[in-house]
Amino acid sequence: MSAARGLGWAAALALAALLLSPVLSLMATAVDGTGELWPHLAAYVLPQAIRDTALVLGGVGLLVIGLGTGTAWLVSAFEFPGRRWLDAALLLPLAVPTYVVAYAYLDLMHPLGPIQSGLRAMLGLASPRDLVLPDLRSLPGCILLLGFVLYPYVYLPTRALFLMRAGSLLEAARMLGAGPGRTFLRVALPLARPAVALGTGLALMEALNDVGAAEFLGVRTLTVQVYATWVNRSDLPGAAQIALMMLTGVLLLVGLERFARGGRGFAGSGQRERMSARRRLRGGRAIAALMLGGLPVLVGFLLPAGHLVVSAWQRIRGAGLPDTLLAEAGNTVLYASAATLLTVVAGLLIAAAPGLLGRRSGAAMIRIAALGYAMPGTVLAVGLLTPLALLDSGMAALTGSPLALVGLGTGGALVLGYGMRFLTVSVGATEAGLARIPRTIPDAARVLGRGPVATLLTVQMPLAWPALLSGALLAFVDIAKELPLTLLLRPLNVETLSTHLYGEAARGTYEDGAAAALLIVGIGLLPVILLLRLDRDAVFRRG
């Protein structure tokens, strides 16, 4: 027993050191710089980058709160034709990366694109100069697109909270004569504050991580500047200094999220509470509810996905599939699958750490694991450079060969970066699954002579497999559509679907990237459909 516990502590310390190494590396790299470019960055780059980043985060935060909370309340409090399908469809934007949506809308909203051409035809206008719509390549355009793609991060936990805890309180409000609007503002909205704060924090971290959509739309956020400073100006210390500034901002964002939650979670008591009867809508009100609820799905998924289908079909019919597309799809699935496996195994061990190492030590491991998700992909990539270089040197000295499976310019480095970035996704899902297992079951296994590791592997893991699978699917979706880490850590001469699409968009050849964009959506959509099937009881029976 003591040997197993000692091995567990050694593994935990090694994992903690690995997860903390990017932060320490960022500090060392930032201090190591000469600062030659810093006056230029401070005078001409950072003021606009900080302003754009703050405006993007503020605008996206307001939009995801409005869309996510409003749609969660709509499907939880009202009954109307199509509500059950809308409940599931509102999750579909999770399958579409932000940069794919920006890519699609740049083509859709082009002066010669289908939307403006259709409007001119309806109005009888011949020249594009006769109808001038607001330019999508702008800060407001970036905020709108990011908000309509990221709102499910608020919708999902807020809807879950309404389903778990809202029943008795809403019934009491109605018995006291409160109408739907007053019930929402005075009861449901304060009740949902922890879930709204959590989902908004996740959405804002995703918005801060975005580099493709912001760059395509001409918005120079801090994330874009980290990438430009490193790649275009070859100033790694300058990129590390900007990255440290971003990391400080992220930590403040996490602190604000915890403050907004008031230290409270949003899980229920574990008992399935009675849901209140939904208000039935008929006629025009039902149609209006379906249209309002369907608007985020239309903007965040149906329009860009439908346009990609049409554009990809035109490209394939005219010139066939690009020769490298299948290989790039294979690379995407291969690296995402390997990283998903890594997150599932490490996530299981970290989620079980309170039982294996003790409550305080396990809680500390869970907090350290969350650090990777709090760091945008560009920040994590900069922080991993020095640890990967040291790992290269150590493995070369150990094996006597300059080649290494994990190090700069290898697939192992990309998988490691993916795993560290999205580890907390698996940890959160697995932790929730283990928490649902009655404590008496692992206690009984211990009484029968099973050790903590054997109990975890043979008793708890089989019971928690739906949660493990949900965490794996969520991690796979996020990894497959990750762009910043892929751009900076991919092996030389290796392309994935996301890097292929980024290159086509940078060159302005949108029609050639449509098939790659559609494949990215398809790869992300399959796990989302599986998640909906896992959640089928909640969507179609519970609600």
XYZ file of C-alpha atoms in Angstrom:
543
model
C 0.000 0.000 0.000
C 2.756 2.457 0.920
C 4.652 1.647 -2.285
C 1.559 2.291 -4.386
C 0.874 5.550 -2.541
C 4.496 6.630 -3.000
C 4.254 5.877 -6.724
C 1.051 7.914 -6.872
C 2.708 10.873 -5.186
C 5.674 10.677 -7.565
C 3.354 10.637 -10.585
C 1.325 13.528 -9.159
C 4.392 15.668 -8.559
C 5.727 14.932 -12.052
C 2.371 15.832 -13.599
C 2.140 19.028 -11.539
C 5.658 20.037 -12.611
C 4.738 19.399 -16.258
C 1.550 21.467 -16.011
C 3.322 24.358 -14.268
C 6.344 24.371 -16.584
C 4.797 26.662 -19.272
C 4.162 29.429 -16.718
C 7.705 29.243 -15.330
C 9.080 29.122 -18.874
C 7.104 32.224 -19.858
C 8.609 34.141 -16.961
C 12.143 33.042 -17.823
C 11.733 33.828 -21.535
C 10.227 37.244 -20.838
C 13.082 38.197 -18.497
C 15.678 36.908 -20.968
C 14.706 39.371 -23.695
C 16.705 42.456 -24.559
C 13.565 44.560 -24.918
C 14.625 46.167 -28.208
C 11.146 45.923 -29.696
C 9.288 46.655 -26.474
C 9.167 50.480 -26.922
C 7.629 49.963 -30.363
C 5.147 47.421 -28.989
C 4.235 49.635 -26.034
C 3.749 52.722 -28.204
C 2.059 51.377 -31.327
C 0.875 47.788 -30.793
C -0.293 47.169 -27.240
C -2.693 50.131 -26.779
C -4.850 49.064 -29.725
C -4.499 45.375 -28.843
C -5.597 45.950 -25.239
C -8.493 48.152 -26.360
C -9.680 45.665 -28.997
C -9.344 42.738 -26.599
C -11.298 44.517 -23.850
C -14.070 45.529 -26.273
C -14.280 42.022 -27.752
C -14.500 40.412 -24.312
C -17.061 42.950 -23.089
C -19.245 42.656 -26.176
C -19.029 38.868 -26.386
C -19.771 38.588 -22.657
C -22.973 40.611 -22.962
C -24.054 38.718 -26.071
C -23.478 35.202 -24.725
C -25.228 36.087 -21.458
C -28.265 37.353 -23.357
C -28.416 34.527 -25.890
C -27.452 31.693 -23.544
C -29.688 32.687 -20.628
C -32.598 33.669 -22.841
C -32.634 30.431 -24.838
C -32.157 28.312 -21.688
C -35.169 30.011 -20.083
C -37.204 29.690 -23.281
C -36.835 25.910 -23.574
C -37.124 25.367 -19.790
C -40.148 27.520 -18.973
C -42.354 27.279 -22.084
C -43.904 24.518 -24.139
C -44.431 25.036 -27.869
C -44.241 22.936 -31.054
C -40.622 22.137 -31.894
C -39.301 22.929 -28.401
C -37.638 19.543 -27.892
C -35.774 19.728 -31.180
C -34.796 23.333 -30.508
C -33.468 22.249 -27.089
C -30.998 19.938 -28.829
C -30.285 22.170 -31.854
C -29.099 25.028 -29.641
C -25.962 22.995 -28.928
C -24.975 22.679 -32.602
C -22.743 25.809 -32.759
C -20.364 23.945 -30.426
C -19.338 21.904 -33.470
C -18.277 24.958 -35.522
C -14.952 26.680 -34.765
C -15.071 30.457 -34.582
C -12.586 30.824 -37.434
C -14.744 28.605 -39.685
C -17.782 30.801 -39.006
C -15.746 33.930 -39.787
C -14.414 32.259 -42.947
C -17.940 31.358 -44.108
C -19.469 34.763 -43.364
C -16.705 36.640 -45.144
C -17.827 34.831 -48.293
C -21.544 35.058 -47.478
C -21.412 38.816 -46.805
C -19.086 39.721 -49.686
C -20.562 42.399 -51.990
C -20.813 39.719 -54.673
C -21.802 36.991 -52.209
C -25.220 35.319 -51.952
C -26.722 37.548 -49.229
C -26.013 40.936 -50.802
C -26.714 39.602 -54.309
C -30.060 38.232 -53.116
C -31.004 41.503 -51.434
C -30.132 43.504 -54.564
C -32.227 41.139 -56.672
C -35.203 41.543 -54.308
C -34.867 45.347 -54.353
C -34.264 45.564 -58.098
C -30.742 46.984 -57.755
C -28.108 46.193 -60.373
C -24.819 47.496 -58.977
C -23.142 46.515 -55.676
C -22.634 50.254 -55.113
C -26.408 50.692 -54.847
C -26.543 48.577 -51.663
C -23.806 49.016 -49.101
C -24.093 46.910 -45.923
C -21.883 47.387 -42.849
C -18.463 45.811 -43.278
C -18.141 42.483 -41.488
C -14.378 43.069 -41.134
C -14.806 45.159 -38.025
C -14.900 44.979 -34.262
C -18.726 44.778 -34.092
C -18.684 42.027 -36.731
C -16.151 40.041 -34.708
C -18.223 40.425 -31.522
C -21.419 39.295 -33.247
C -19.893 36.207 -34.825
C -18.064 35.126 -31.669
C -21.181 35.661 -29.553
C -23.428 33.583 -31.818
C -20.937 30.704 -31.793
C -19.955 30.746 -28.101
C -23.370 31.204 -26.438
C -23.784 27.393 -25.837
C -21.159 27.687 -23.082
C -23.764 29.722 -21.136
C -26.825 27.882 -22.455
C -25.682 24.430 -21.359
C -25.021 25.004 -17.612
C -27.894 27.491 -17.266
C -30.362 25.068 -18.816
C -29.047 22.287 -16.542
C -29.562 24.492 -13.489
C -33.125 25.365 -14.496
C -33.891 21.657 -15.015
C -32.367 20.600 -11.686
C -33.429 23.305 -9.267
C -36.013 25.675 -10.666
C -39.224 23.672 -10.194
C -40.413 24.400 -6.670
C -39.218 28.025 -6.679
C -40.914 28.831 -9.970
C -44.164 27.218 -8.805
C -44.056 29.317 -5.651
C -43.526 32.496 -7.688
C -46.466 31.663 -9.919
C -48.727 30.898 -6.952
C -47.867 34.352 -5.608
C -49.093 35.903 -8.846
C -45.783 36.653 -10.607
C -45.967 36.710 -14.393
C -43.381 35.123 -16.730
C -41.241 38.266 -16.987
C -41.188 38.952 -13.268
C -40.536 35.288 -12.484
C -37.552 35.315 -14.787
C -36.069 38.568 -13.472
C -36.759 38.068 -9.757
C -36.375 34.284 -9.365
C -34.836 32.476 -12.341
C -32.087 34.971 -13.182
C -30.675 35.275 -9.624
C -30.882 31.492 -9.313
C -28.920 31.091 -12.543
C -26.112 33.471 -11.581
C -23.515 30.761 -10.749
C -24.176 28.902 -14.014
C -24.228 32.110 -16.072
C -20.944 33.249 -14.519
C -19.288 29.883 -15.156
C -20.473 29.670 -18.766
C -19.557 33.285 -19.482
C -16.057 32.721 -18.109
C -15.588 29.717 -20.400
C -16.937 31.635 -23.416
C -14.622 34.578 -22.735
C -11.599 32.297 -22.439
C -12.535 30.802 -25.814
C -12.905 34.296 -27.270
C -9.506 35.251 -25.873
C -7.998 32.071 -27.344
C -9.317 32.877 -30.825
C -6.737 33.939 -33.370
C -8.260 32.937 -36.723
C -11.591 34.778 -36.592
C -10.069 37.936 -35.150
C -7.310 38.024 -37.748
C -9.701 37.281 -40.622
C -11.969 40.129 -39.454
C -9.132 42.622 -38.988
C -9.282 42.818 -35.176
C -5.835 42.969 -33.563
C -6.376 41.321 -30.185
C -3.584 40.407 -27.778
C -3.708 36.811 -29.007
C -3.138 37.929 -32.592
C -0.266 40.125 -31.427
C 1.447 37.247 -29.587
C 1.345 35.239 -32.814
C 2.510 38.182 -34.957
C 5.321 39.139 -32.563
C 6.650 35.596 -32.479
C 6.171 34.515 -36.095
C 6.371 37.776 -38.069
C 8.861 39.727 -35.957
C 10.827 36.700 -34.668
C 10.778 38.215 -31.183
C 10.070 35.336 -28.818
C 10.820 37.314 -25.604
C 8.456 40.054 -26.750
C 5.783 37.438 -27.431
C 6.405 35.975 -23.970
C 5.995 39.400 -22.365
C 2.650 39.939 -24.117
C 1.667 36.377 -23.192
C 2.408 37.045 -19.513
C 0.214 40.147 -19.715
C -2.555 37.990 -21.202
C -2.110 35.349 -18.511
C -2.485 38.014 -15.841
C -5.690 39.132 -17.508
C -6.976 35.545 -17.663
C -6.326 35.068 -13.943
C -8.267 38.267 -13.264
C -11.052 36.928 -15.481
C -11.142 33.668 -13.516
C -11.218 35.655 -10.271
C -14.142 37.746 -11.525
C -15.974 34.578 -12.558
C -15.542 33.070 -9.080
C -16.639 36.355 -7.490
C -19.734 36.469 -9.721
C -20.599 32.932 -8.656
C -20.245 33.987 -5.037
C -18.249 30.851 -4.277
C -21.212 28.690 -5.228
C -21.478 25.883 -7.745
C -24.547 25.105 -9.765
C -24.945 21.381 -9.178
C -28.120 20.118 -7.650
C -28.502 18.168 -4.473
C -28.249 14.872 -6.291
C -32.005 14.280 -6.048
C -34.137 14.682 -9.089
C -36.497 17.503 -8.246
C -39.956 17.870 -9.690
C -40.030 20.206 -12.670
C -42.666 22.888 -12.770
C -45.253 22.761 -15.515
C -44.209 24.768 -18.545
C -46.450 27.513 -19.838
C -47.974 26.340 -23.091
C -47.725 28.777 -25.982
C -50.079 28.671 -28.930
C -50.571 30.467 -32.199
C -48.454 33.503 -32.852
C -46.661 33.284 -29.518
C -45.532 29.736 -30.257
C -44.270 30.737 -33.692
C -42.454 33.754 -32.219
C -40.822 31.577 -29.530
C -39.625 29.069 -32.118
C -38.256 31.832 -34.359
C -36.486 33.639 -31.504
C -34.997 30.405 -30.200
C -33.979 29.321 -33.679
C -32.182 32.587 -34.520
C -28.911 31.641 -32.724
C -28.989 28.229 -34.419
C -29.558 29.856 -37.800
C -26.742 32.390 -37.412
C -24.283 30.213 -35.488
C -24.706 26.948 -37.399
C -27.226 26.626 -40.233
C -26.131 29.568 -42.406
C -22.357 28.926 -42.263
C -22.733 25.129 -42.481
C -25.181 25.386 -45.379
C -22.909 27.794 -47.243
C -19.952 25.472 -46.747
C -21.946 22.549 -48.156
C -22.823 24.533 -51.289
C -19.299 25.940 -51.745
C -17.642 22.571 -51.180
C -19.960 20.895 -53.689
C -19.198 23.565 -56.306
C -15.451 23.184 -55.702
C -15.577 19.382 -55.871
C -17.780 19.375 -58.991
C -15.535 21.866 -60.756
C -12.025 20.802 -59.725
C -12.373 17.758 -57.503
C -11.083 17.366 -53.979
C -7.693 18.890 -53.164
C -5.036 16.182 -53.337
C -3.915 16.698 -49.749
C -7.345 16.974 -48.120
C -7.742 13.337 -47.040
C -4.224 13.274 -45.586
C -4.964 16.482 -43.657
C -8.210 15.006 -42.346
C -6.288 11.917 -41.260
C -3.729 14.079 -39.452
C -6.511 15.988 -37.697
C -8.240 12.831 -36.463
C -4.952 11.133 -35.545
C -3.591 13.960 -33.395
C -6.995 14.711 -31.846
C -7.548 11.032 -30.980
C -4.091 10.661 -29.407
C -4.536 13.832 -27.371
C -8.058 12.789 -26.327
C -6.718 9.472 -25.032
C -4.062 11.369 -23.083
C -6.639 13.704 -21.523
C -8.951 10.824 -20.582
C -6.219 8.830 -18.809
C -4.695 11.843 -17.060
C -8.148 13.269 -16.325
C -9.250 10.050 -14.629
C -6.181 10.026 -12.399
C -6.530 13.712 -11.481
C -10.285 13.483 -10.865
C -9.646 10.521 -8.554
C -6.730 12.273 -6.799
C -8.785 13.332 -3.740
C -9.444 9.665 -3.006
C -5.928 8.494 -3.870
C -3.798 11.278 -2.386
C -6.086 12.991 0.103
C -8.706 15.710 -0.256
C -6.438 18.772 -0.102
C -3.725 17.379 -2.389
C -6.313 16.129 -4.861
C -8.076 19.509 -4.935
C -4.723 21.201 -5.609
C -4.104 18.843 -8.552
C -7.518 19.672 -10.011
C -6.774 23.417 -9.787
C -3.373 22.957 -11.449
C -4.984 20.947 -14.262
C -7.367 23.860 -14.916
C -4.402 26.168 -15.568
C -3.888 24.827 -19.101
C -7.437 25.674 -20.159
C -7.041 29.147 -18.690
C -4.070 29.819 -20.989
C -4.886 30.724 -24.609
C -3.256 28.437 -27.170
C -0.686 31.008 -28.235
C 0.342 31.615 -24.607
C 0.672 27.890 -23.919
C 2.701 27.372 -27.098
C 5.172 30.102 -26.146
C 5.453 28.653 -22.647
C 6.121 25.138 -23.937
C 9.087 26.082 -26.124
C 11.741 25.954 -23.400
C 10.429 22.779 -21.666
C 10.240 21.007 -25.032
C 13.766 22.100 -25.925
C 15.030 20.800 -22.558
C 13.149 17.568 -23.123
C 14.764 17.252 -26.552
C 18.233 17.685 -25.045
C 17.557 15.207 -22.246
C 16.203 12.523 -24.559
C 19.074 13.036 -26.988
C 21.585 12.603 -24.154
C 19.735 9.541 -22.875
C 19.306 7.770 -26.218
C 22.389 9.086 -28.016
C 20.189 10.144 -30.927
C 19.054 13.661 -31.900
C 15.622 12.282 -32.814
C 12.853 12.335 -30.198
C 9.189 11.417 -30.154
C 8.305 14.396 -27.966
C 10.021 17.685 -28.628
C 10.014 20.714 -30.881
C 8.792 19.939 -34.372
C 7.293 16.543 -33.505
C 3.792 15.189 -33.356
C 4.347 14.348 -29.708
C 4.794 18.045 -28.890
C 1.468 18.861 -30.516
C -0.302 16.027 -28.671
C 1.253 17.157 -25.386
C 0.136 20.743 -25.995
C -3.394 19.595 -26.833
C -3.487 17.427 -23.720
C -2.365 20.209 -21.405
C -4.727 22.735 -22.978
C -7.867 20.591 -22.691
C -7.076 18.375 -19.711
C -9.543 20.164 -17.477
C -12.415 19.293 -19.864
C -11.889 15.606 -19.121
C -11.181 16.254 -15.432
C -14.453 18.150 -14.964
C -16.602 15.515 -16.663
C -14.885 12.621 -14.870
C -15.065 14.359 -11.495
C -18.811 14.862 -11.960
C -19.237 11.190 -12.924
C -17.304 9.919 -9.909
C -19.275 12.223 -7.598
C -22.536 10.563 -8.668
C -21.362 7.142 -7.455
C -22.684 6.447 -3.926
C -19.840 6.483 -1.429
C -20.911 3.088 -0.112
C -19.807 1.335 -3.332
C -16.056 2.169 -3.226
C -16.165 1.712 0.576
C -17.534 -1.799 0.110
C -14.753 -2.564 -2.393
C -12.177 -1.397 0.147
C -13.702 -3.615 2.860
C -13.453 -6.568 0.469
C -9.719 -5.997 0.108
C -9.473 -3.857 -3.038
C -6.861 -1.108 -2.970
C -7.656 2.470 -4.060
C -6.227 2.027 -7.563
C -7.970 -1.319 -8.107
C -11.227 0.159 -6.804
C -10.891 3.050 -9.236
C -10.165 0.856 -12.259
C -12.544 -2.043 -11.623
C -15.427 -0.433 -9.737
C -15.643 3.327 -10.144
C -14.487 3.654 -13.760
C -17.079 1.187 -15.171
C -19.841 3.002 -13.274
C -18.676 6.434 -14.449
C -18.103 5.503 -18.102
C -20.859 7.805 -19.486
C -19.127 10.787 -17.853
C -15.727 9.631 -19.137
C -17.164 9.294 -22.644
C -18.794 12.734 -22.453
C -15.495 14.276 -21.371
C -13.661 12.469 -24.171
C -16.152 13.679 -26.792
C -15.992 17.272 -25.554
C -12.191 17.180 -25.510
C -12.087 15.687 -29.027
C -14.351 18.437 -30.395
C -12.217 21.174 -28.836
C -8.931 19.595 -29.946
C -10.028 18.962 -33.537
C -10.931 22.629 -34.050
C -8.004 24.153 -32.106
C -6.043 26.543 -34.345
C -3.425 28.575 -32.379
C -1.640 25.574 -30.830
C -1.739 23.724 -34.144
C -0.214 26.635 -36.039
C 2.665 27.029 -33.582
C 3.484 23.440 -32.518
C 2.663 21.277 -35.552
C 5.485 19.225 -37.061
C 7.267 20.640 -40.085
C 5.538 19.968 -43.418
C 2.474 18.573 -41.634
C -0.883 20.149 -42.354
C -4.191 19.633 -40.577
C -7.602 20.796 -41.723
C -7.421 23.897 -39.522
C -3.996 24.986 -40.811
C -5.084 24.275 -44.411
C -8.145 26.487 -43.942
C -6.070 29.203 -42.279
C -3.717 29.252 -45.259
C -6.537 29.453 -47.800
C -8.211 32.288 -45.891
C -4.921 34.173 -45.611
C -4.543 33.919 -49.398
C -8.181 34.896 -49.980
C -8.961 31.665 -51.872
C -12.157 30.923 -49.974
C -13.576 28.480 -52.491
C -10.523 26.218 -52.148
C -10.900 26.046 -48.356
C -14.627 25.241 -48.285
C -14.138 21.462 -48.317
C -11.623 21.638 -45.452
C -13.967 23.880 -43.446
C -16.864 21.497 -44.051
C -14.783 18.534 -42.899
C -13.864 20.394 -39.695
C -17.564 20.975 -39.018
C -18.336 17.321 -39.786
C -15.602 16.024 -37.485
C -16.891 18.274 -34.706
C -20.555 17.507 -35.395
C -20.312 13.736 -34.920
C -19.177 13.946 -31.266
C -21.833 16.598 -30.585
C -24.508 14.233 -31.937
C -23.166 11.480 -29.683
C -23.308 13.900 -26.745
C -26.932 14.634 -27.588
C -27.643 10.892 -27.587
C -25.986 10.531 -24.192
C -28.130 13.421 -22.968
C -31.253 12.050 -24.661
C -32.980 11.278 -21.378
C -32.525 14.871 -20.202
C -33.581 16.393 -23.510
C -36.525 14.205 -24.505
C -37.805 12.669 -21.241
C -36.780 14.859 -18.365
C -37.641 18.035 -20.228
